[in-house]
Short mmCIF file of C-alpha atoms and ligand atoms in Angstrom, two decimals:
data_model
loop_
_atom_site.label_atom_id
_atom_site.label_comp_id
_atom_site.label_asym_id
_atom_site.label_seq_id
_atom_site.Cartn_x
_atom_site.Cartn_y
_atom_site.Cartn_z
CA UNK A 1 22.57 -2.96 16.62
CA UNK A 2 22.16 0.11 14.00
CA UNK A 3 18.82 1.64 12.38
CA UNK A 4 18.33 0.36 9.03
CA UNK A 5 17.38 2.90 6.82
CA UNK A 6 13.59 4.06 6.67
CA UNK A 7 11.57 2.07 4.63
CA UNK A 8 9.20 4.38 4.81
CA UNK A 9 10.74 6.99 3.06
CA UNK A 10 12.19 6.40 -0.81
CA UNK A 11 15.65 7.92 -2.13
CA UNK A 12 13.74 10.22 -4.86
CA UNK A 13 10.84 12.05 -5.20
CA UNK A 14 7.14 10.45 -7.25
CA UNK A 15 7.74 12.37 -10.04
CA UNK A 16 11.96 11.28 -10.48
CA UNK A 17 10.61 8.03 -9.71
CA UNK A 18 7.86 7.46 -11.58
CA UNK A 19 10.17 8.78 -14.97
CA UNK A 20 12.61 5.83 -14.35
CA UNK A 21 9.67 3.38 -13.86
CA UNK A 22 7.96 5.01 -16.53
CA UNK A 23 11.03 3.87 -18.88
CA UNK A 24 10.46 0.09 -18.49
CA UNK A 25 8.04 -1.42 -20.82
CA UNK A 26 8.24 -4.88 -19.60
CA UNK A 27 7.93 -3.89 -16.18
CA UNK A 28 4.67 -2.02 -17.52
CA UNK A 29 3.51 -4.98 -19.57
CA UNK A 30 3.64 -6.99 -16.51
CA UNK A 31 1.32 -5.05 -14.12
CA UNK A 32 -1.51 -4.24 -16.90
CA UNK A 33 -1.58 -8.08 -16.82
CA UNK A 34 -1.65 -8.61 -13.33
CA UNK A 35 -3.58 -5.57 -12.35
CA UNK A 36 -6.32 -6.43 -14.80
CA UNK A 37 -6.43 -10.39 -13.61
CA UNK A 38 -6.99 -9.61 -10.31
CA UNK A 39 -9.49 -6.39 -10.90
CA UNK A 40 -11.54 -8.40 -12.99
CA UNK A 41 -11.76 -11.25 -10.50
CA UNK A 42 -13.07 -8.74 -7.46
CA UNK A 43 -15.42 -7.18 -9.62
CA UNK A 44 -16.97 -10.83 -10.27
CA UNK A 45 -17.07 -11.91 -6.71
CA UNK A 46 -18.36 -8.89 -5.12
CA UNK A 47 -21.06 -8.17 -7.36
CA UNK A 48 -22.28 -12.11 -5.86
CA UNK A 49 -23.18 -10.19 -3.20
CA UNK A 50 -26.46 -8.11 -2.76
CA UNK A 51 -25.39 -6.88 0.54
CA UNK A 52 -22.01 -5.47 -0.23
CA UNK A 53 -22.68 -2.03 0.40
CA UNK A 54 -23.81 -3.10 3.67
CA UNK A 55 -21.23 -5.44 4.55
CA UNK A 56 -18.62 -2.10 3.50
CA UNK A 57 -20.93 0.12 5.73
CA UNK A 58 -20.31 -2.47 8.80
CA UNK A 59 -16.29 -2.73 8.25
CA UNK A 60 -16.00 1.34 8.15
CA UNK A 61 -18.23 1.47 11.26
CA UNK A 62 -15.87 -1.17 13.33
CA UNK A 63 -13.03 0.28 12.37
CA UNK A 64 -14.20 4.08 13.28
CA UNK A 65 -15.30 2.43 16.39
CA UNK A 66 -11.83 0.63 17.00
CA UNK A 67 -10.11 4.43 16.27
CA UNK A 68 -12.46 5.74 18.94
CA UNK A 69 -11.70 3.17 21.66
CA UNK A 70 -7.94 2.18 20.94
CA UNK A 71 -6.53 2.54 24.49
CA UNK A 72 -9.11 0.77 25.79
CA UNK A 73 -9.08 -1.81 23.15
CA UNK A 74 -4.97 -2.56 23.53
CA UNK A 75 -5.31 -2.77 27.29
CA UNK A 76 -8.06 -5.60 26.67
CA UNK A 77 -5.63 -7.25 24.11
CA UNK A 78 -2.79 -7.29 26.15
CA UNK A 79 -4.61 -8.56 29.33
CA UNK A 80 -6.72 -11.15 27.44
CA UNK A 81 -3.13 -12.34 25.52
CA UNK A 82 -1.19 -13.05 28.32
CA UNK A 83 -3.69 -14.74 30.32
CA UNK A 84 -3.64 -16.77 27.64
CA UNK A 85 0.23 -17.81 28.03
CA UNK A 86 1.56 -14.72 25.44
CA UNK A 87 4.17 -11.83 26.47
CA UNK A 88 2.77 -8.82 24.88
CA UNK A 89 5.70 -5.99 24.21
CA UNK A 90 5.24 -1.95 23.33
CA UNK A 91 6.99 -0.69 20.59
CA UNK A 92 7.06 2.90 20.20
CA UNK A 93 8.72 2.96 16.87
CA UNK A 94 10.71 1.06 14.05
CA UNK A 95 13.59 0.75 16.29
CA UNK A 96 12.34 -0.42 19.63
CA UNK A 97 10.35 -2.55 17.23
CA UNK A 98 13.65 -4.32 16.13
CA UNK A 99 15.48 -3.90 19.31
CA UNK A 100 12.77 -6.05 20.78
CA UNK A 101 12.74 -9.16 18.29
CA UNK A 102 16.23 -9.41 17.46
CA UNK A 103 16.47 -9.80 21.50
CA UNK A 104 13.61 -12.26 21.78
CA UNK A 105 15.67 -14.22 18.58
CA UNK A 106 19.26 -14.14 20.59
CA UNK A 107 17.69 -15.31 23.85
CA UNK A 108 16.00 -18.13 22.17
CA UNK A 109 19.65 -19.10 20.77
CA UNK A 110 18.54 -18.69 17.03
CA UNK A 111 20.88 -17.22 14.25
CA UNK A 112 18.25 -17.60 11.48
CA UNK A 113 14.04 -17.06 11.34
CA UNK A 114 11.84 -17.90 8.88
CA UNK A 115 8.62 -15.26 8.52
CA UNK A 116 5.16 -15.14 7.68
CA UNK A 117 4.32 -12.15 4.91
CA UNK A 118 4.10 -9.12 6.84
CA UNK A 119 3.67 -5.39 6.09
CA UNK A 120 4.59 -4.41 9.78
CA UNK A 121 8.17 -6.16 9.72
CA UNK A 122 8.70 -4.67 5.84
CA UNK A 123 7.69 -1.14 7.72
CA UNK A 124 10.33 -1.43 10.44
CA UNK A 125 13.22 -2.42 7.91
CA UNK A 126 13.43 -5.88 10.13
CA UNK A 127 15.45 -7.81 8.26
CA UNK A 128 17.60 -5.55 7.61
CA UNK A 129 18.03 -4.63 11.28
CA UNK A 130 18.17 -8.52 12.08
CA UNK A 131 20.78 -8.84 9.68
CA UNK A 132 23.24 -6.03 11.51
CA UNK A 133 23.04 -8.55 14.75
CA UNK A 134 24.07 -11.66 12.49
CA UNK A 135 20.66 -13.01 12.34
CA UNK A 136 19.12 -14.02 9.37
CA UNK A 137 15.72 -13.60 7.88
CA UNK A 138 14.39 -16.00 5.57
CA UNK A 139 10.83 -14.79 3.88
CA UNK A 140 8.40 -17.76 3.12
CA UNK A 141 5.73 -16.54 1.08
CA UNK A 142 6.25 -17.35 -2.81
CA UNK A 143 6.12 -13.78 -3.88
CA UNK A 144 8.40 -12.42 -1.10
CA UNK A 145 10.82 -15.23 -1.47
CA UNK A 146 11.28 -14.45 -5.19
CA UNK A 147 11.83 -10.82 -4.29
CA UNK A 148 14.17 -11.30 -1.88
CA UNK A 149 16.36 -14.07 -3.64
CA UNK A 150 16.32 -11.61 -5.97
CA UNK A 151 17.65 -9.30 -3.90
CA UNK A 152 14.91 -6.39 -4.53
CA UNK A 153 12.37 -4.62 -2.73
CA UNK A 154 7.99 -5.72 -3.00
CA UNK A 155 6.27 -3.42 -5.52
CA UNK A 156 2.08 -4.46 -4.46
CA UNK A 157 1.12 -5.02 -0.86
CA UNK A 158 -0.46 -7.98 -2.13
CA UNK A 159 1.56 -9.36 -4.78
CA UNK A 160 4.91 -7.99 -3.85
CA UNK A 161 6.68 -9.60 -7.24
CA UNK A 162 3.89 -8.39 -9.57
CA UNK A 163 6.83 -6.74 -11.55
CA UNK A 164 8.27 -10.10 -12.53
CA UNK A 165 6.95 -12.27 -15.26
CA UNK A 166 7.46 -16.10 -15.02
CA UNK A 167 10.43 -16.27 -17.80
CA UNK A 168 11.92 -13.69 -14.84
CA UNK A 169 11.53 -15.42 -12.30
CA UNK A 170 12.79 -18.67 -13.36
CA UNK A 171 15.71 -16.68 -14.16
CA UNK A 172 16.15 -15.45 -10.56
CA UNK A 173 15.70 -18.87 -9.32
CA UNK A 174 18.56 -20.22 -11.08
CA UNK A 175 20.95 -17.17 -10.11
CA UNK A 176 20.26 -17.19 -6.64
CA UNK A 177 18.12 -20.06 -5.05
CA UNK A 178 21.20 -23.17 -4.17
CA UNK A 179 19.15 -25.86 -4.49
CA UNK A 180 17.29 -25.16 -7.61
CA UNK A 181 16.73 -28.48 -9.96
CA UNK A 182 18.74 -29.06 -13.26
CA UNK A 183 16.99 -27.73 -16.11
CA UNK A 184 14.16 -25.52 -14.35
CA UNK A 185 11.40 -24.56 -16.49
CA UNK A 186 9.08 -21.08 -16.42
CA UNK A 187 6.00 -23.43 -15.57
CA UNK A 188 4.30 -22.10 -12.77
CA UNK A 189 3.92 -25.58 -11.29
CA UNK A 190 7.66 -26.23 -11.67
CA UNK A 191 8.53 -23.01 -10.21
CA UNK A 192 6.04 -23.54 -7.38
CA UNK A 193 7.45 -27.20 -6.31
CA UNK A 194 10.85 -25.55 -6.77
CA UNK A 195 9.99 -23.03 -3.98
CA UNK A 196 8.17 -25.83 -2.12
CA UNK A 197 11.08 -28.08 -1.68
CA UNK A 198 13.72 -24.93 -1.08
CA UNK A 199 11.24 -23.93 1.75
CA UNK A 200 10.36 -27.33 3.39
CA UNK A 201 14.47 -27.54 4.47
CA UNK A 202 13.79 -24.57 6.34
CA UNK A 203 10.76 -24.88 7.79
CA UNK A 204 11.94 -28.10 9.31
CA UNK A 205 15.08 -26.65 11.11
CA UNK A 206 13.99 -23.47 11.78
CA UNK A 207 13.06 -23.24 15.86
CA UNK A 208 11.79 -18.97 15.55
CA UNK A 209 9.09 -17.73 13.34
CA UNK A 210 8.33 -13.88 12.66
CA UNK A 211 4.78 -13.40 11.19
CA UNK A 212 2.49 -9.92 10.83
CA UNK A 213 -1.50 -10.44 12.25
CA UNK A 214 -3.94 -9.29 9.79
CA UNK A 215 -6.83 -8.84 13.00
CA UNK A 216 -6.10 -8.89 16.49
CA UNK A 217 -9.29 -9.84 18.65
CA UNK A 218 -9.03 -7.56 21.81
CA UNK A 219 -12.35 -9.45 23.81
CA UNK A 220 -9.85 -13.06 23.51
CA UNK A 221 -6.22 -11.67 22.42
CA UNK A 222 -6.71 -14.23 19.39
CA UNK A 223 -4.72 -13.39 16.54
CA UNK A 224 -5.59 -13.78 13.21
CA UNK A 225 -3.02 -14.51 9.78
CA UNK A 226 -4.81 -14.90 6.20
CA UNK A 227 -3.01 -16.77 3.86
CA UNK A 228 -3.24 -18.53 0.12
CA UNK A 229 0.09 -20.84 -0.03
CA UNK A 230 -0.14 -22.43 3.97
CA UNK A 231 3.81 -21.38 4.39
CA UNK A 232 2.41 -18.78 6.85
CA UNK A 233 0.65 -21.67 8.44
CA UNK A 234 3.90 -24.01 8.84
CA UNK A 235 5.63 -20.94 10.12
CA UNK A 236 2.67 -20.38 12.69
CA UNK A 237 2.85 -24.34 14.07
CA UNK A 238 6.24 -26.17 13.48
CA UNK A 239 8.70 -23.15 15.26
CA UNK A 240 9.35 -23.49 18.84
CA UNK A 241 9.32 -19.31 19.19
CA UNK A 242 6.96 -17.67 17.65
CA UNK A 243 7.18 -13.35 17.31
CA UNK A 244 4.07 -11.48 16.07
CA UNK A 245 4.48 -7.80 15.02
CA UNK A 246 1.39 -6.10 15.02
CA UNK A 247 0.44 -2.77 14.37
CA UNK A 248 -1.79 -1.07 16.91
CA UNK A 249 -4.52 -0.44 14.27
CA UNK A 250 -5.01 -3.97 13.59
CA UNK A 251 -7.42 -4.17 16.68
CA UNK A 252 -10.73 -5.55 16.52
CA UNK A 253 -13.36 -5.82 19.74
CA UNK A 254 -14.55 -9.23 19.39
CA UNK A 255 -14.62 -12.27 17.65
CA UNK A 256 -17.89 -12.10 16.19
CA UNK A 257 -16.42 -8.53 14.25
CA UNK A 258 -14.65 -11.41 11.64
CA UNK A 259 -17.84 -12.03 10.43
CA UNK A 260 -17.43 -8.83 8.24
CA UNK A 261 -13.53 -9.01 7.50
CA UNK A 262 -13.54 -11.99 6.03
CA UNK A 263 -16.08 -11.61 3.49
CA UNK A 264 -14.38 -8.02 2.71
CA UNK A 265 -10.70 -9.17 2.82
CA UNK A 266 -10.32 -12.70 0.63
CA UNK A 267 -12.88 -10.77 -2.20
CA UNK A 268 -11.45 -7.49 -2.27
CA UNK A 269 -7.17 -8.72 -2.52
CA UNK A 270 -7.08 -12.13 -4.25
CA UNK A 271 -10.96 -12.03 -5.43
CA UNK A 272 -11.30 -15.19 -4.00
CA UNK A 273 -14.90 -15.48 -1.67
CA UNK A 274 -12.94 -17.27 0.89
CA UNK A 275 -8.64 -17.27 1.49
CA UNK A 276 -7.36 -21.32 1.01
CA UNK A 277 -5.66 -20.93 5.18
CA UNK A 278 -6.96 -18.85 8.26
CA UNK A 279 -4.78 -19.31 10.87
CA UNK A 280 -6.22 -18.43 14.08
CA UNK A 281 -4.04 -18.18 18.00
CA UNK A 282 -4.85 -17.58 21.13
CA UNK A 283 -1.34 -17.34 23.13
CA UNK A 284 -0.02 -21.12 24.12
CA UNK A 285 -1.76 -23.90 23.64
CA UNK A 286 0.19 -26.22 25.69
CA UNK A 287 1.50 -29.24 24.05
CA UNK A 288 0.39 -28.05 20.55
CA UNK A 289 2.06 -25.13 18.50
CA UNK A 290 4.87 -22.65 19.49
CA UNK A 291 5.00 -22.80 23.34
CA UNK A 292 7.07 -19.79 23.21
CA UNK A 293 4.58 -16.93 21.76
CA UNK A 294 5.19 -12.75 21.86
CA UNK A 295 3.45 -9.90 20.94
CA UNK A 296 5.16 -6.87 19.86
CA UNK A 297 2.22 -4.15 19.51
CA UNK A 298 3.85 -1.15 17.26
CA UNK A 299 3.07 2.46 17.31
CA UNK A 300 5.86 3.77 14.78
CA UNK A 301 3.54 6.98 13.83
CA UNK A 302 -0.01 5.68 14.20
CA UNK A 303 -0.77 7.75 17.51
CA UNK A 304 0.03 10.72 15.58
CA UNK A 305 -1.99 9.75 12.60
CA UNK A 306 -4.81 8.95 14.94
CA UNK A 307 -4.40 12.74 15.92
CA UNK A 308 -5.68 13.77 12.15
CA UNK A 309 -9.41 14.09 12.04
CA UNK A 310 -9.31 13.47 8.27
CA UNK A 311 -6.14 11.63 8.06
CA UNK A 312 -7.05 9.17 10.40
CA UNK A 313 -9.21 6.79 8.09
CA UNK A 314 -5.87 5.48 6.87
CA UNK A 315 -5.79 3.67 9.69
CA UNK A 316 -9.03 1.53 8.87
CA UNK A 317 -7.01 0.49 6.00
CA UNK A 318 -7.32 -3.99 6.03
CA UNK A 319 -4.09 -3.96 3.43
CA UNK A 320 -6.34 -6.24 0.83
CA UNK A 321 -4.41 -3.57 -2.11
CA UNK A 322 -7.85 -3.22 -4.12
CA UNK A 323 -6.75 0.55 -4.50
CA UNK A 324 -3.75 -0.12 -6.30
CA UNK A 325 -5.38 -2.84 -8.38
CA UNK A 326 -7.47 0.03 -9.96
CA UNK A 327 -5.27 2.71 -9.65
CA UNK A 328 -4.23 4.54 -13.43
CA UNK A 329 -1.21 5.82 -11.46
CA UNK A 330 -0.27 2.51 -9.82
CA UNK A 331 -0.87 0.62 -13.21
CA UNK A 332 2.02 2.76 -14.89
CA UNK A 333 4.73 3.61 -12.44
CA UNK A 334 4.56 0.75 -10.69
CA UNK A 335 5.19 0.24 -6.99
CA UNK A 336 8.86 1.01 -6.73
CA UNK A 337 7.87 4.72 -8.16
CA UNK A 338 6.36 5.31 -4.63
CA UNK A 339 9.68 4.89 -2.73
CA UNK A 340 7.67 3.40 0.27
CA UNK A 341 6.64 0.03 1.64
CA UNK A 342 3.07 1.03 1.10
CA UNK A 343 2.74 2.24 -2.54
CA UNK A 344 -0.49 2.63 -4.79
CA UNK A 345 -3.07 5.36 -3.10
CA UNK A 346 -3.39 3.92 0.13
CA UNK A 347 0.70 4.62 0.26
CA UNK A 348 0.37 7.94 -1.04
CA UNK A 349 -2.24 8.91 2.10
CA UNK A 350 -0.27 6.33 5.06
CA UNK A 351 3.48 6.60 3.97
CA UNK A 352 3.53 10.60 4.64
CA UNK A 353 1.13 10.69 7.91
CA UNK A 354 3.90 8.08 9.51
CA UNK A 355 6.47 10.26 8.45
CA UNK A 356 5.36 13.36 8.62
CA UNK A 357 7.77 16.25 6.89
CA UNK A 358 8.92 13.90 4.54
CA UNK A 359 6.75 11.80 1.49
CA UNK A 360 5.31 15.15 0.73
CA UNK A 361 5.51 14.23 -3.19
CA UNK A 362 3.08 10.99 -2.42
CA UNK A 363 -0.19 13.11 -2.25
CA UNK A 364 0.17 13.99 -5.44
CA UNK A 365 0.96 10.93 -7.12
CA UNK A 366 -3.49 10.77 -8.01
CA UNK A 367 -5.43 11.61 -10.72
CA UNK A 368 -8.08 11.92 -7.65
CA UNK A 369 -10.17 10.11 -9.91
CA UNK A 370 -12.31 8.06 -6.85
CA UNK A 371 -11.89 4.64 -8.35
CA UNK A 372 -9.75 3.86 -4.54
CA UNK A 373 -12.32 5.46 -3.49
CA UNK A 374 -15.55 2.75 -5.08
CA UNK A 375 -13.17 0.01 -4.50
CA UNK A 376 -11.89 0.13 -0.62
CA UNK A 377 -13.49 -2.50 1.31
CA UNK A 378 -14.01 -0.42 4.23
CA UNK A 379 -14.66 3.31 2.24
CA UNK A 380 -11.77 5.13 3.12
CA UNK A 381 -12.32 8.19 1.21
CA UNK A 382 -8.90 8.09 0.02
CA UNK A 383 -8.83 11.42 -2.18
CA UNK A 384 -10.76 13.23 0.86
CA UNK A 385 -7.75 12.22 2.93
CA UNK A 386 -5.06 13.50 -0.53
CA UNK A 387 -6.69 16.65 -1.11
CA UNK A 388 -6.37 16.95 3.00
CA UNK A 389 -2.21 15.70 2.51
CA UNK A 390 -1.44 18.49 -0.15
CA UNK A 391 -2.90 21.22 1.98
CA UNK A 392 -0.58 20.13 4.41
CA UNK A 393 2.64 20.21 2.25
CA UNK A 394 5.10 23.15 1.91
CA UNK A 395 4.92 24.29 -1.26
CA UNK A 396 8.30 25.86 -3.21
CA UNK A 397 8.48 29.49 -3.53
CA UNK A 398 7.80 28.89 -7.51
CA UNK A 399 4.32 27.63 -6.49
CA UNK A 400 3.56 29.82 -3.93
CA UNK A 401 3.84 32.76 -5.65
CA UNK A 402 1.75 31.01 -8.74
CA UNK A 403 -0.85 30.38 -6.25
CA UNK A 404 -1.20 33.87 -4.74
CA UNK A 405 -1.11 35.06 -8.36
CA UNK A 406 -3.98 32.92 -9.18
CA UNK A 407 -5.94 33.33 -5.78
CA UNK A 408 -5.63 37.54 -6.61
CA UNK A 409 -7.25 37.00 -9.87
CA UNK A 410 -10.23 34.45 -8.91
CA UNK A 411 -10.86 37.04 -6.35
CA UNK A 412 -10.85 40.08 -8.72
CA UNK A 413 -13.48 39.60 -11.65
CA UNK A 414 -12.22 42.17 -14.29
CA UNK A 415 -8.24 40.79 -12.93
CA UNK A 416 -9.62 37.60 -14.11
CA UNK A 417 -11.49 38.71 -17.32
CA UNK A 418 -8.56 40.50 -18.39
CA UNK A 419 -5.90 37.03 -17.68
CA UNK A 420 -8.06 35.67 -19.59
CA UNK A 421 -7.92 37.66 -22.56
CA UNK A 422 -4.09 37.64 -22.51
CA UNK A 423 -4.01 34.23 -22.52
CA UNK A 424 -6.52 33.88 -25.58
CA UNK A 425 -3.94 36.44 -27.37
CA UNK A 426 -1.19 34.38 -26.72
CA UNK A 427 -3.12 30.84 -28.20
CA UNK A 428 -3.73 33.23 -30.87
CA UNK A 429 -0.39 32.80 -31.87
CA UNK A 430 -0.02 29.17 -31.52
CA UNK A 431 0.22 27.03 -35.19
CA UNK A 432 -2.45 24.86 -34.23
CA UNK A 433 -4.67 26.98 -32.46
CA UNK A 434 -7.82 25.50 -34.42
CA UNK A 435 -7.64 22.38 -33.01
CA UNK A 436 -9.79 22.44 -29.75
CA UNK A 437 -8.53 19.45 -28.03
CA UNK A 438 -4.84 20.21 -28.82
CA UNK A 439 -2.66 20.08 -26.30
CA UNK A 440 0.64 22.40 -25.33
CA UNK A 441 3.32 19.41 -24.47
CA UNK A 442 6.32 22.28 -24.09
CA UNK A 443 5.31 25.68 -22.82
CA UNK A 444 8.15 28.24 -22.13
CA UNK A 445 9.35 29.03 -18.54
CA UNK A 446 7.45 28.97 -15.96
CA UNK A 447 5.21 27.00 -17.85
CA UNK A 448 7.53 24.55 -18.64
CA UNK A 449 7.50 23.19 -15.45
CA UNK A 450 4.13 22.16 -15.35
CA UNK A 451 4.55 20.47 -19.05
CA UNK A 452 7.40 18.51 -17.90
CA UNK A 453 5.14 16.46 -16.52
CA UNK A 454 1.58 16.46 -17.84
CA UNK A 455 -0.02 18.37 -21.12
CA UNK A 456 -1.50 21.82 -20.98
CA UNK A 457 -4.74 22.11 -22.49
CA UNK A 458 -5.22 25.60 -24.79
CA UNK A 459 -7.71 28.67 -23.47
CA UNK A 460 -10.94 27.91 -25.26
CA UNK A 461 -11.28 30.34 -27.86
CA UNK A 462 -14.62 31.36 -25.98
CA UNK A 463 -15.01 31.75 -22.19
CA UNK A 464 -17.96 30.25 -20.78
CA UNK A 465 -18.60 33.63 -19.45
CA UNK A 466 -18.70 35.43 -23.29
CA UNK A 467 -20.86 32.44 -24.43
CA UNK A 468 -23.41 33.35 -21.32
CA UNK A 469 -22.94 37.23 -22.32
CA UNK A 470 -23.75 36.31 -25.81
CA UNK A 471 -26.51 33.99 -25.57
CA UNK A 472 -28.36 35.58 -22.69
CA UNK A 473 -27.63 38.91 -23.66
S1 SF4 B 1 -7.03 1.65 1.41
FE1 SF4 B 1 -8.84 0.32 1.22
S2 SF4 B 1 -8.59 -0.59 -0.83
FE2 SF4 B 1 -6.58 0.26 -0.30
S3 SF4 B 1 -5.45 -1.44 0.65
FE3 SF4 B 1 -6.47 -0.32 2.32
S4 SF4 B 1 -8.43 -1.35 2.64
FE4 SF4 B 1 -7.65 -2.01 0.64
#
């Protein structure tokens, strides 16, 4: 069996990225619409709520609490699971992650799966891996299932084929699903009962499923999968093996701690007040349900992110996508600019703490305007943790040399008075220099390489220090 490659980790830097994305007007089109849609539908739901604020306040405490007692917490799981008729595994990382499921899929004499949505397996590259052993993963969720027929990778957490249209879609159902019907329309109901039929074949001869766990109840060992379409609950029930992949973080105490998630989780993702399918398990129930049942708990980075006093809110993080829904970054490069199964801002904080050394461009892919911030179900101060990330990154020797420059003169008044005054000269200069709000698009090198990529406002023709002078004088 061989690593698949990270999917952590994308080929090219945000900024190369984001230009190619950047080039696609369709694509761009497509997530305003969706973006918007779902935005405007949280915004409606939650404000139904007086006690919001409140019911945020509770989900950050629990899941500070859960960081603070995670040992504990998985040792609780893990006894509580397989008293219950489970087999709970350790994964350390993405491989022994994939070693472990395509070995629980052999044994059980399978050649084919069918899964449940899942971040976790998307993180580990697991169908990928799967495939490398000659077993074959078949995604079940509408949105994945259109993405990979289509042979491409999600671009939302939550809506992983937000990129397509319908007209595009129907298109990639007649290239690559077999049994798509004569004459297939782009009406969503068509295209649904399309999907439906493709998927009931498989559900019905499928004997392994492979699904995420969007809580795992430590007090019981109860798992917990919310879902809109009910494929994640045939996967859950008709299998006769059933594999859950769950990262560490996804730990809650008790049973009662639900309460909170799931009025935070169906508003803030789908803004719906409650998710159409919550599929709850507890192990085997015998006669009922897989009777074959594993849990493979996955590290792949989190201990070390755990290790990050500031970093370590990622880990709250309930995956409802919220942040990306209102992100002005996310809404025009899309999620393929981010190069990383987690994209939007709560990628650009996650995807380089699991892999540390590498993602360093992520951080800055943020206007650190706070709107992640306002919107995060359980306030993860997400550009407390980005301003944290670029402190961390090694800068080129272009930029540190710029910033020792500019720390030298903020530390040196009449340094800083006199910059100043060159610079004013040299907007002196410039055609336009009467218009104020005029941006530089192309400065000269070094200059140049900061308006590659964003405008360069001119010196104001008074310092806010002259105007004091002046005034007070
Ligand atoms: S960071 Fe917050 S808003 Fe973003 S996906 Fe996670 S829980 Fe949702």
């Amino acid at each position: 069996m061989t690593d698949a490659p990270n999917p952590l980790v994308g080929a090219a830097p945000f900024p190369a990225a984001a230009r190619v994305e950047l080039g696609k007007p369709q694509l761009r089109r497509n997530l305003r619409h969706a973006t918007h849609t779902i935005r405007d539908k949280r915004l409606r739901v939650v404000s139904e709520l007086d006690d919001w604020e409140d019911l945020r306040a509770a989900g950050s405490a629990i899941k500070a609490h859960v960081r603070q007692n995670l040992p504990e917490l998985l040792v609780e799981f893990e006894a509580a699971a397989t008293a219950a008729g489970a087999t709970v595994h350790w994964a350390r990382d993405a491989a022994e992650a994939c070693r472990i499921v395509a070995n629980l899929v052999i044994g059980a004499g399978a050649t084919e799966l069918v899964k449940v949505k899942s971040m976790a397996t998307q993180e580990i590259g697991l169908n990928e891996s799967l495939e490398t052993v000659g077993v074959s993963a078949y995604e079940t969720d509408l949105a994945e299932l259109i993405v990979q027929l289509a042979g491409d990778t999600p671009s939302h957490i939550l809506v992983p084929a937000i990129h397509y249209n319908r007209t595009e879609i129907r298109d990639i159902f007649r290239q690559h699903m077999p049994d798509a019907p004569d004459g297939l329309t782009d009406d969503p109901p068509v295209l649904a009962e399309a999907a439906r039929t493709h998927l009931r074949r498989r559900f019905m001869t499928t004997k392994v499923a492979v699904s995420g766990a969007n809580f795992a109840i430590a007090s019981t060992g109860t798992l917990v999968v919310l879902e809109s379409e009910g494929n994640g609950r045939m996967c859950l029930t008709l299998p006769e093996t059933l594999i859950s992949v769950v990262g560490v973080e996804k730990l809650l105490p008790d049973f009662t701690d639900l309460e909170v998630f799931m009025q935070l989780l169906p508003r803030s993702s789908t803004g719906e007040r409650m998710n159409p399918y919550t599929s709850m398990w507890t192990g085997v129930t015998p006669g009922d349900g897989p009777q074959d049942v594993h849990v493979v708990l996955l590290d792949n980075g989190r201990s070390s992110v755990l290790a990050d006093p500031i970093g370590r809110q990622a880990l709250a993080c309930i995956r409802c996508s919220a942040c990306l829904n209102v992100c002005p970054v996310y809404e025009r490069a899309g999620g393929h600019a981010y190069g990383s199964v987690y994209p939007g801002p709560i990628g650009a904080i996650l995807s380089p703490q699991l892999t540390p050394g590498r993602n360093e461009s992520l951080p800055f892919a943020s206007t650190l305007c706070g709107a992640c911030y306002d919107a995060c179900p359980v306030r993860i101060n997400i550009p407390e943790v980005l301003i944290h990330l670029r402190q961390t990154v090694r800068h080129r020797p272009a930029e540190r040399v710029a910033f020792r420059i500019l720390a030298d003169l903020m530390a040196h008044p009449r340094r800083y008075r006199a910059a100043l005054r060159a610079a004013r000269a040299g907007a002196a200069l410039h055609p336009r220099r009467h218009r104020v709000a005029f941006p530089v698009r192309r400065a000269p090198w070094p200059g140049s390489r900061w308006t590659a990529a964003r405008d360069a406002p001119l010196p104001a023709t008074e310092t806010f220090a002259d105007w004091w002078a002046r005034e007070r004088a």
